[in-house]
Backbone as a printed PyTorch tensor [residue, N CA C, xyz], in Angstrom:
tensor([[[150.3560, 204.9980,  43.1120],
         [149.1550, 204.8420,  42.3380],
         [149.1490, 203.4850,  41.6280]],

        [[150.2950, 203.0650,  41.1080],
         [150.3630, 201.7770,  40.4180],
         [149.9970, 200.6450,  41.3670]],

        [[150.4090, 200.7530,  42.6340],
         [150.0750, 199.7030,  43.5870],
         [148.5760, 199.6370,  43.8110]],

        [[147.9120, 200.7870,  43.8800],
         [146.4630, 200.7810,  44.0330],
         [145.7940, 200.1640,  42.8190]],

        [[146.3100, 200.4900,  41.6230],
         [145.7570, 199.9090,  40.4120],
         [145.9350, 198.4000,  40.4110]],

        [[147.1010, 197.9650,  40.8040],
         [147.3590, 196.5250,  40.8350],
         [146.4280, 195.8410,  41.8200]],

        [[146.2200, 196.4540,  42.9640],
         [145.3490, 195.8390,  43.9620],
         [143.9260, 195.7250,  43.4510]],

        [[143.4210, 196.7870,  42.8240],
         [142.0400, 196.7140,  42.3530],
         [141.9200, 195.7550,  41.1800]],

        [[142.9290, 195.6930,  40.3400],
         [142.8990, 194.7870,  39.2010],
         [142.9420, 193.3360,  39.6690]],

        [[143.8240, 193.0520,  40.5830],
         [143.9760, 191.6860,  41.0600],
         [142.7990, 191.2570,  41.9250]],

        [[142.1760, 192.2350,  42.5900],
         [141.0250, 191.9040,  43.4210],
         [139.7660, 191.7320,  42.5840]],

        [[139.8620, 192.0900,  41.3240],
         [138.7090, 191.9100,  40.4480],
         [137.7280, 193.0590,  40.4980]],

        [[138.0770, 194.1570,  41.1450],
         [137.1400, 195.2690,  41.2320],
         [137.1110, 196.0900,  39.9630]],

        [[137.9830, 195.8240,  39.0520],
         [138.0220, 196.5770,  37.7960],
         [137.4730, 195.7400,  36.6470]],

        [[136.4820, 194.9330,  36.8940],
         [135.8990, 194.1190,  35.8350],
         [136.6750, 192.8390,  35.6610]],

        [[137.0170, 192.5410,  34.4490],
         [137.7060, 191.3000,  34.1300],
         [139.2180, 191.4430,  34.2430]],

        [[139.6850, 192.3310,  35.1180],
         [141.1160, 192.5180,  35.2540],
         [141.6940, 193.3830,  34.1500]],

        [[140.8480, 194.0850,  33.4190],
         [141.2900, 194.9360,  32.3400],
         [140.4760, 196.2150,  32.3760]],

        [[141.1460, 197.3290,  32.4050],
         [140.4370, 198.5980,  32.4040],
         [141.3510, 199.6660,  31.8460]],

        [[140.7760, 200.7870,  31.5040],
         [141.5380, 201.8940,  30.9640],
         [141.4880, 203.0470,  31.9400]],

        [[142.6210, 203.6590,  32.1640],
         [142.6670, 204.8420,  33.0080],
         [142.5010, 206.0570,  32.1250]],

        [[141.6690, 206.9830,  32.5670],
         [141.5020, 208.2090,  31.8180],
         [142.8290, 208.9520,  31.7700]],

        [[143.1910, 209.4120,  30.5840],
         [144.3750, 210.2110,  30.3330],
         [145.6760, 209.4530,  30.5840]],

        [[145.6560, 208.1450,  30.5520],
         [146.8850, 207.3620,  30.6780],
         [147.1400, 206.6610,  29.3500]],

        [[148.3890, 206.5450,  28.9440],
         [148.6500, 206.0110,  27.6130],
         [148.6300, 204.5020,  27.5110]],

        [[148.4210, 203.8050,  28.5790],
         [148.5040, 202.3580,  28.5390],
         [147.1980, 201.7180,  28.9480]],

        [[146.9640, 200.5380,  28.4670],
         [145.8910, 199.7130,  28.9690],
         [146.4640, 198.9680,  30.1630]],

        [[145.8600, 199.1330,  31.3190],
         [146.3910, 198.4980,  32.5120],
         [145.7170, 197.1520,  32.7150]],

        [[146.4870, 196.1070,  32.7140],
         [146.0100, 194.8060,  33.1210],
         [147.0870, 194.1960,  34.0080]],

        [[146.8880, 192.9950,  34.4760],
         [147.8290, 192.4080,  35.4440],
         [149.2620, 192.3990,  34.9370]],

        [[149.4590, 191.9620,  33.6780],
         [150.8130, 191.8820,  33.1320],
         [151.4510, 193.2590,  33.0060]],

        [[150.6780, 194.2170,  32.4880],
         [151.2270, 195.5580,  32.2920],
         [151.5690, 196.2200,  33.6130]],

        [[150.7630, 196.0110,  34.6480],
         [151.0370, 196.6110,  35.9530],
         [152.3400, 196.0560,  36.5170]],

        [[152.5300, 194.7530,  36.3850],
         [153.7820, 194.1660,  36.8630],
         [154.9730, 194.7300,  36.0930]],

        [[154.8330, 194.8970,  34.7830],
         [155.9150, 195.4540,  33.9810],
         [156.1830, 196.9050,  34.3660]],

        [[155.1150, 197.6550,  34.6470],
         [155.3050, 199.0470,  35.0740],
         [156.0360, 199.1070,  36.4120]],

        [[155.6400, 198.2250,  37.3400],
         [156.2850, 198.2120,  38.6500],
         [157.7680, 197.8800,  38.5290]],

        [[158.0990, 197.0140,  37.5870],
         [159.4890, 196.6170,  37.3960],
         [160.2320, 197.5850,  36.4680]],

        [[159.5240, 198.5880,  35.9350],
         [160.1530, 199.5610,  35.0500],
         [160.5290, 198.9800,  33.6970]],

        [[159.7940, 197.9630,  33.2630],
         [160.1620, 197.2650,  32.0390],
         [159.2710, 197.6120,  30.8560]],

        [[158.3920, 198.5800,  30.9820],
         [157.4840, 198.8620,  29.8740],
         [158.2590, 199.5290,  28.7580]],

        [[158.2560, 198.9140,  27.6010],
         [158.9810, 199.4630,  26.4600],
         [157.9870, 200.0680,  25.4740]],

        [[158.4320, 201.0840,  24.7690],
         [157.5800, 201.7020,  23.7680],
         [156.8190, 202.8950,  24.3000]],

        [[156.8360, 203.1040,  25.5940],
         [156.1600, 204.2480,  26.1920],
         [157.1620, 204.9190,  27.1130]],

        [[157.8420, 205.9360,  26.6030],
         [158.8690, 206.5890,  27.4030],
         [158.3070, 207.6800,  28.2900]],

        [[157.0110, 207.9390,  28.2010],
         [156.4240, 209.0010,  29.0020],
         [155.0220, 208.6080,  29.4180]],

        [[154.6600, 208.9860,  30.6150],
         [153.2980, 208.7610,  31.0820],
         [152.4330, 209.9980,  30.8350]],

        [[152.9670, 210.9780,  30.1230],
         [152.2100, 212.1890,  29.8290],
         [151.1110, 211.8600,  28.8180]],

        [[149.9600, 212.5210,  28.9360],
         [148.9070, 212.2890,  27.9500],
         [149.3400, 212.7520,  26.5660]],

        [[148.8510, 212.0960,  25.5560],
         [149.1790, 212.4600,  24.1870],
         [148.2380, 213.5690,  23.7180]],

        [[148.6310, 214.2390,  22.6370],
         [147.8160, 215.3090,  22.0770],
         [146.6150, 214.7290,  21.3580]],

        [[145.5930, 215.5570,  21.1960],
         [144.4280, 215.1670,  20.4200],
         [144.6650, 215.4800,  18.9510]],

        [[143.6250, 215.9060,  18.2800],
         [143.7010, 216.2320,  16.8540],
         [144.6790, 217.3960,  16.6530]],

        [[145.5570, 217.2690,  15.6400],
         [146.5310, 218.3430,  15.4150],
         [146.5900, 218.8190,  13.9640]],

        [[146.1460, 218.0140,  13.0130],
         [146.1940, 218.4380,  11.6110],
         [145.0780, 219.4610,  11.3560]],

        [[145.2490, 220.3120,  10.3510],
         [144.1840, 221.2810,  10.0370],
         [142.8440, 220.5960,   9.7340]],

        [[142.8770, 219.4800,   8.9950],
         [141.6450, 218.7490,   8.6830],
         [141.0150, 218.1760,   9.9540]],

        [[141.8680, 217.6340,  10.8220],
         [141.3800, 217.0760,  12.0740],
         [140.7860, 218.1340,  12.9860]],

        [[141.4240, 219.2800,  13.0470],
         [140.9170, 220.3750,  13.8830],
         [139.5860, 220.8980,  13.3550]],

        [[139.4350, 220.9620,  12.0430],
         [138.1570, 221.3930,  11.4530],
         [137.0540, 220.3880,  11.7760]],

        [[137.3810, 219.1040,  11.6450],
         [136.4120, 218.0610,  11.9740],
         [136.0400, 218.1330,  13.4560]],

        [[137.0340, 218.3200,  14.3110],
         [136.7920, 218.4190,  15.7510],
         [135.8980, 219.6150,  16.0720]],

        [[136.1230, 220.7280,  15.3980],
         [135.3010, 221.9240,  15.6150],
         [133.8310, 221.6310,  15.2930]],

        [[133.6000, 220.9320,  14.1990],
         [132.2180, 220.5950,  13.8050],
         [131.5710, 219.6310,  14.8050]],

        [[132.3360, 218.6400,  15.2470],
         [131.7860, 217.6800,  16.2180],
         [131.5020, 218.3830,  17.5450]],

        [[132.3810, 219.2640,  17.9720],
         [132.1330, 220.0310,  19.1970],
         [130.8590, 220.8540,  19.0760]],

        [[130.6410, 221.4580,  17.9150],
         [129.4300, 222.2570,  17.6930],
         [128.1880, 221.3680,  17.8380]],

        [[128.2260, 220.1820,  17.2640],
         [127.0910, 219.2450,  17.3670],
         [126.8890, 218.8260,  18.8180]],

        [[127.9720, 218.4650,  19.4920],
         [127.8750, 217.9660,  20.8700],
         [127.5160, 219.0670,  21.8720]],

        [[127.7780, 220.3160,  21.5240],
         [127.4630, 221.4100,  22.4500],
         [125.9650, 221.5760,  22.6580]],

        [[125.1640, 221.0220,  21.7640],
         [123.7120, 221.1100,  21.9030],
         [123.1550, 219.9950,  22.7880]],

        [[123.9910, 219.0640,  23.1950],
         [123.5600, 217.9000,  23.9740],
         [123.9530, 218.0830,  25.4420]],

        [[123.0640, 217.7360,  26.3710],
         [123.3600, 217.9640,  27.7900],
         [124.4200, 217.0220,  28.3590]],

        [[125.2520, 217.5880,  29.2390],
         [126.2310, 216.8640,  30.0460],
         [127.2590, 216.0710,  29.2490]],

        [[127.6510, 216.6120,  28.1070],
         [128.6990, 215.9810,  27.3030],
         [130.0520, 216.4440,  27.8230]],

        [[130.9730, 215.5040,  27.9100],
         [132.3260, 215.7910,  28.3570],
         [133.2750, 215.3360,  27.2550]],

        [[134.3020, 216.1240,  27.0070],
         [135.3220, 215.7470,  26.0380],
         [136.6230, 215.5160,  26.7800]],

        [[137.2420, 214.3840,  26.5240],
         [138.5590, 214.1050,  27.1030],
         [139.5030, 213.7090,  25.9800]],

        [[140.7710, 213.8210,  26.2530],
         [141.7750, 213.2410,  25.3690],
         [142.3190, 212.0420,  26.1130]],

        [[142.0400, 210.8580,  25.5600],
         [142.4800, 209.6470,  26.2560],
         [143.9750, 209.4400,  26.0760]],

        [[144.4950, 208.4250,  26.6700],
         [145.9230, 208.1540,  26.6440],
         [146.4730, 207.8130,  25.2790]],

        [[145.6020, 207.5280,  24.3270],
         [146.0400, 207.2320,  22.9750],
         [145.9860, 208.4710,  22.0900]],

        [[145.6010, 209.6080,  22.6620],
         [145.5040, 210.8470,  21.9040],
         [144.1850, 211.0130,  21.1760]],

        [[143.1820, 210.2220,  21.5220],
         [141.8740, 210.3240,  20.8870],
         [141.0190, 211.3490,  21.6250]],

        [[140.3750, 212.2210,  20.8760],
         [139.3580, 213.0880,  21.4670],
         [138.1220, 212.2250,  21.6210]],

        [[137.6840, 212.0530,  22.8530],
         [136.5660, 211.1700,  23.1480],
         [135.4510, 211.9800,  23.7900]],

        [[134.2570, 211.8650,  23.2370],
         [133.0930, 212.5520,  23.7740],
         [132.2820, 211.5310,  24.5580]],

        [[131.9660, 211.9080,  25.7990],
         [131.2720, 210.9920,  26.7050],
         [130.0740, 211.6740,  27.3360]],

        [[129.1250, 210.8470,  27.7370],
         [128.0150, 211.3000,  28.5560],
         [127.9330, 210.3370,  29.7310]],

        [[128.0420, 210.8840,  30.9250],
         [128.0130, 210.0890,  32.1570],
         [129.0010, 208.9210,  32.0990]],

        [[130.1990, 209.1960,  31.5730],
         [131.2590, 208.2030,  31.5420],
         [131.1970, 207.2180,  30.3900]],

        [[130.1800, 207.3150,  29.5340],
         [130.0460, 206.3860,  28.4030],
         [130.4050, 207.1040,  27.1010]],

        [[131.3270, 206.5270,  26.3670],
         [131.7770, 207.1200,  25.1030],
         [130.7180, 206.9640,  24.0280]],

        [[130.5770, 208.0080,  23.2050],
         [129.6790, 207.8950,  22.0600],
         [130.3290, 208.4010,  20.7690]],

        [[131.4170, 209.1660,  20.8650],
         [132.1970, 209.5780,  19.7000],
         [133.6740, 209.5000,  20.0760]],

        [[134.4710, 208.9360,  19.1780],
         [135.9200, 208.8860,  19.3640],
         [136.5590, 209.4050,  18.0740]],

        [[137.4890, 210.3450,  18.2390],
         [138.1780, 210.9250,  17.0830],
         [139.6780, 210.7830,  17.2820]],

        [[140.3750, 210.4940,  16.2170],
         [141.8210, 210.3800,  16.3000],
         [142.4430, 210.5950,  14.9340]],

        [[143.7540, 210.5510,  14.8980],
         [144.4700, 210.7260,  13.6410],
         [145.4750, 209.6040,  13.4680]],

        [[145.5780, 209.1410,  12.2550],
         [146.6140, 208.1790,  11.8910],
         [147.4960, 208.9090,  10.9030]],

        [[148.6890, 209.2730,  11.3450],
         [149.4900, 210.1950,  10.5470],
         [148.8120, 211.5470,  10.6110]],

        [[148.4620, 212.0730,   9.4720],
         [147.7130, 213.3360,   9.4500],
         [146.3070, 213.1360,   8.9130]],

        [[145.8510, 211.8870,   8.8950],
         [144.5190, 211.5870,   8.3910],
         [143.5630, 211.4820,   9.5920]],

        [[142.5800, 212.3910,   9.6830],
         [141.6570, 212.3480,  10.8180],
         [140.6550, 211.2060,  10.6850]],

        [[140.1950, 210.7230,  11.8240],
         [139.1950, 209.6710,  11.8530],
         [138.0900, 210.0040,  12.8390]],

        [[136.8920, 209.5460,  12.5550],
         [135.7230, 209.7830,  13.3960],
         [134.9430, 208.4840,  13.5000]],

        [[134.7020, 208.0440,  14.7340],
         [133.9090, 206.8370,  14.9890],
         [132.8060, 207.1890,  15.9620]],

        [[131.6790, 206.5000,  15.8440],
         [130.5610, 206.7730,  16.7430],
         [129.8220, 205.4830,  17.0900]],

        [[129.1540, 205.5340,  18.2130],
         [128.3960, 204.3970,  18.7180],
         [127.1300, 204.2310,  17.8840]],

        [[126.8180, 203.0000,  17.5770],
         [125.6350, 202.6910,  16.7880],
         [125.0850, 201.3570,  17.2670]],

        [[123.9690, 200.9460,  16.7170],
         [123.5260, 199.5710,  16.9690],
         [123.8580, 198.7600,  15.7240]],

        [[123.7530, 197.4670,  15.8200],
         [124.1880, 196.6200,  14.6990],
         [123.3120, 196.7900,  13.4640]],

        [[122.0370, 197.0290,  13.6700],
         [121.1340, 197.2170,  12.5300],
         [121.5030, 198.4850,  11.7540]],

        [[121.6950, 199.5820,  12.4650],
         [122.0980, 200.8320,  11.8190],
         [123.4810, 200.6710,  11.1920]],

        [[124.3570, 199.9660,  11.8880],
         [125.6970, 199.7290,  11.3670],
         [125.6170, 199.0220,  10.0120]],

        [[124.8030, 197.9870,   9.9100],
         [124.6650, 197.2500,   8.6490],
         [124.1610, 198.1550,   7.5280]],

        [[123.1880, 198.9970,   7.8360],
         [122.6390, 199.9180,   6.8370],
         [123.7180, 200.8880,   6.3650]],

        [[124.4660, 201.4590,   7.3100],
         [125.5090, 202.4270,   6.9640],
         [126.6200, 201.7760,   6.1420]],

        [[126.9980, 200.5570,   6.5010],
         [128.0530, 199.8600,   5.7560],
         [127.6170, 199.5870,   4.3190]],

        [[126.3300, 199.2590,   4.1310],
         [125.8300, 198.9800,   2.7850],
         [125.7300, 200.2350,   1.9310]],

        [[125.3860, 201.3750,   2.5560],
         [125.2310, 202.6060,   1.7650],
         [126.5800, 203.1950,   1.3590]],

        [[127.6540, 202.7850,   2.0220],
         [128.9830, 203.2790,   1.6730],
         [129.3350, 204.5310,   2.4590]],

        [[130.6220, 204.8420,   2.4680],
         [131.0870, 206.0060,   3.2100],
         [131.4150, 205.7030,   4.6630]],

        [[131.1510, 204.4650,   5.0870],
         [131.3870, 204.0580,   6.4710],
         [132.0600, 202.6870,   6.4860]],

        [[132.7960, 202.4260,   7.5530],
         [133.4060, 201.1140,   7.7680],
         [133.1880, 200.7180,   9.2170]],

        [[133.2760, 199.4210,   9.4670],
         [133.1810, 198.9190,  10.8300],
         [134.4450, 199.3360,  11.5790]],

        [[134.2820, 199.9300,  12.7480],
         [135.4220, 200.4150,  13.5230],
         [136.2610, 199.2380,  14.0160]],

        [[137.5810, 199.2830,  13.7770],
         [138.4340, 198.2030,  14.2750],
         [138.3200, 198.0590,  15.8000]],

        [[138.3850, 196.8670,  16.2790],
         [138.3940, 196.4870,  17.6990],
         [137.0430, 196.6350,  18.3850]],

        [[136.2400, 197.6200,  18.0350],
         [134.9620, 197.8130,  18.7340],
         [133.7740, 197.7440,  17.7760]],

        [[134.0300, 197.4660,  16.5100],
         [132.9600, 197.3780,  15.5230],
         [131.9620, 196.2830,  15.8250]],

        [[132.3980, 195.2250,  16.4820],
         [131.4650, 194.1440,  16.8110],
         [130.4390, 194.5820,  17.8590]],

        [[130.6510, 195.7480,  18.4670],
         [129.6740, 196.3270,  19.3990],
         [128.7890, 197.3530,  18.6940]],

        [[128.9300, 197.4760,  17.3760],
         [128.1000, 198.3850,  16.6010],
         [128.7740, 199.6890,  16.2040]],

        [[129.9840, 199.9300,  16.6440],
         [130.6650, 201.1860,  16.3200],
         [130.9640, 201.2730,  14.8260]],

        [[130.8300, 202.4960,  14.2880],
         [131.0220, 202.7680,  12.8660],
         [132.0320, 203.9020,  12.7280]],

        [[132.9120, 203.7930,  11.7330],
         [133.8720, 204.8540,  11.4160],
         [133.5250, 205.4660,  10.0720]],

        [[133.7900, 206.7480,   9.9570],
         [133.5220, 207.4830,   8.7290],
         [134.7440, 207.3890,   7.8250]],

        [[134.5120, 207.1410,   6.5410],
         [135.6050, 207.1920,   5.5750],
         [135.8780, 208.6670,   5.2960]],

        [[136.9860, 209.1630,   5.8200],
         [137.2580, 210.5920,   5.6990],
         [137.9150, 210.9660,   4.3810]],

        [[138.1810, 209.9680,   3.5330],
         [138.7420, 210.2900,   2.2150],
         [137.6360, 210.6280,   1.2180]],

        [[136.3900, 210.5720,   1.6860],
         [135.2370, 210.9320,   0.8670],
         [134.5900, 212.1770,   1.4730]],

        [[133.8510, 212.9630,   0.6710],
         [133.1730, 214.1430,   1.2290],
         [132.2020, 213.7250,   2.3380]],

        [[132.1620, 214.5330,   3.4080],
         [131.3250, 214.2140,   4.5580],
         [130.0090, 214.9760,   4.4870]],

        [[128.9260, 214.2910,   4.7710],
         [127.6080, 214.9100,   4.8560],
         [127.3750, 215.2490,   6.3310]],

        [[127.6370, 216.5010,   6.6980],
         [127.5760, 216.8830,   8.1120],
         [126.1590, 216.9090,   8.6690]],

        [[125.1470, 217.0500,   7.8190],
         [123.7720, 216.9530,   8.3140],
         [123.4970, 215.5250,   8.7790]],

        [[123.8860, 214.5590,   7.9470],
         [123.7100, 213.1520,   8.3200],
         [124.5700, 212.8070,   9.5370]],

        [[125.8210, 213.2640,   9.5490],
         [126.6990, 212.9750,  10.6920],
         [126.1510, 213.5870,  11.9790]],

        [[125.5680, 214.7670,  11.8860],
         [124.9580, 215.3810,  13.0680],
         [123.8560, 214.5020,  13.6480]],

        [[123.0010, 213.9690,  12.7610],
         [121.9310, 213.0670,  13.2160],
         [122.5090, 211.7820,  13.8170]],

        [[123.5480, 211.2310,  13.1770],
         [124.1550, 209.9900,  13.6780],
         [124.8610, 210.2080,  15.0190]],

        [[125.4900, 211.3660,  15.1940],
         [126.1390, 211.6680,  16.4770],
         [125.0890, 211.8470,  17.5660]],

        [[123.9720, 212.4930,  17.2300],
         [122.8930, 212.6240,  18.2180],
         [122.3330, 211.2510,  18.5930]],

        [[122.1470, 210.3740,  17.6150],
         [121.6910, 209.0070,  17.9070],
         [122.6970, 208.2750,  18.7930]],

        [[123.9800, 208.4690,  18.5130],
         [125.0230, 207.8340,  19.3340],
         [124.9230, 208.3280,  20.7760]],

        [[124.7090, 209.6260,  20.9470],
         [124.5290, 210.2020,  22.2840],
         [123.3330, 209.5490,  22.9870]],

        [[122.2190, 209.4530,  22.2720],
         [121.0030, 208.8880,  22.8700],
         [121.1890, 207.4240,  23.2800]],

        [[122.0490, 206.6920,  22.5810],
         [122.3370, 205.3000,  22.9520],
         [123.1510, 205.2300,  24.2420]],

        [[124.0080, 206.2160,  24.4620],
         [124.9020, 206.1870,  25.6240],
         [124.3110, 206.8940,  26.8430]],

        [[123.4150, 207.8370,  26.6270],
         [122.9170, 208.6870,  27.7130],
         [121.9090, 207.9590,  28.6020]],

        [[121.8630, 208.3380,  29.8850],
         [120.8190, 207.7940,  30.7560],
         [119.4420, 208.3380,  30.3440]],

        [[118.3980, 207.6610,  30.7750],
         [117.0310, 207.9850,  30.3480],
         [116.6420, 209.4290,  30.6350]],

        [[117.0600, 209.9690,  31.7630],
         [116.6520, 211.3410,  32.0980],
         [117.2280, 212.3450,  31.1050]],

        [[118.4310, 212.0840,  30.5850],
         [119.0150, 212.9680,  29.5860],
         [118.3860, 212.7500,  28.2110]],

        [[118.0310, 211.5160,  27.9080],
         [117.3470, 211.2170,  26.6480],
         [116.0370, 211.9990,  26.6050]],

        [[115.3290, 212.0600,  27.7300],
         [114.0560, 212.7920,  27.7820],
         [114.2560, 214.2920,  27.5890]],

        [[115.4110, 214.8210,  27.9850],
         [115.6920, 216.2450,  27.7650],
         [115.8950, 216.5210,  26.2770]],

        [[116.5180, 215.5850,  25.5690],
         [116.7930, 215.7740,  24.1480],
         [115.5770, 215.4330,  23.3130]],

        [[114.9150, 214.3470,  23.6550],
         [113.7260, 213.8810,  22.9380],
         [112.5800, 213.7040,  23.9450]],

        [[111.8340, 214.7700,  24.2320],
         [110.7860, 214.6920,  25.2740],
         [109.7370, 213.6080,  25.0170]],

        [[109.4880, 213.2500,  23.7670],
         [108.4770, 212.2140,  23.4640],
         [108.9850, 210.8050,  23.7230]],

        [[110.2760, 210.6390,  23.9880],
         [110.8390, 209.2960,  24.1860],
         [110.4870, 208.7150,  25.5370]]])
């Protein structure tokens, strides 16, 4: 499998030579593939997928997000190689949840205008690494307004979903 990944990466069929494999703990790029082939990857002693949310607070948050996402068509939940519970529609992520220590985190897809508004009102921060694409993270050390989060998660879904699914959720769109 690594040889196939290397071939597609080097041939440029995987975008800019960088892509993520579902349920794999590593980001595969040219350098990492060569290190994997040589058995030199340090820091990852197992290729097994990591667990998702495990703390009681994280599991409660995950339960609420699942309830919100269950009302949306064709949503898929995966646990990526970093242990994040990721909600996708047609392969596009719109919610990512993870834990740092035992502190749960929730990030969702947004546009930059909404992101600016949320950052100014407080309770939200720009998501590290992907915030420049509009992603927003919830400050979980503050009380969460689940009505507002439900609306924001639905908006995130609508940004990621294809038009035919958007019309199922919002027929007037």
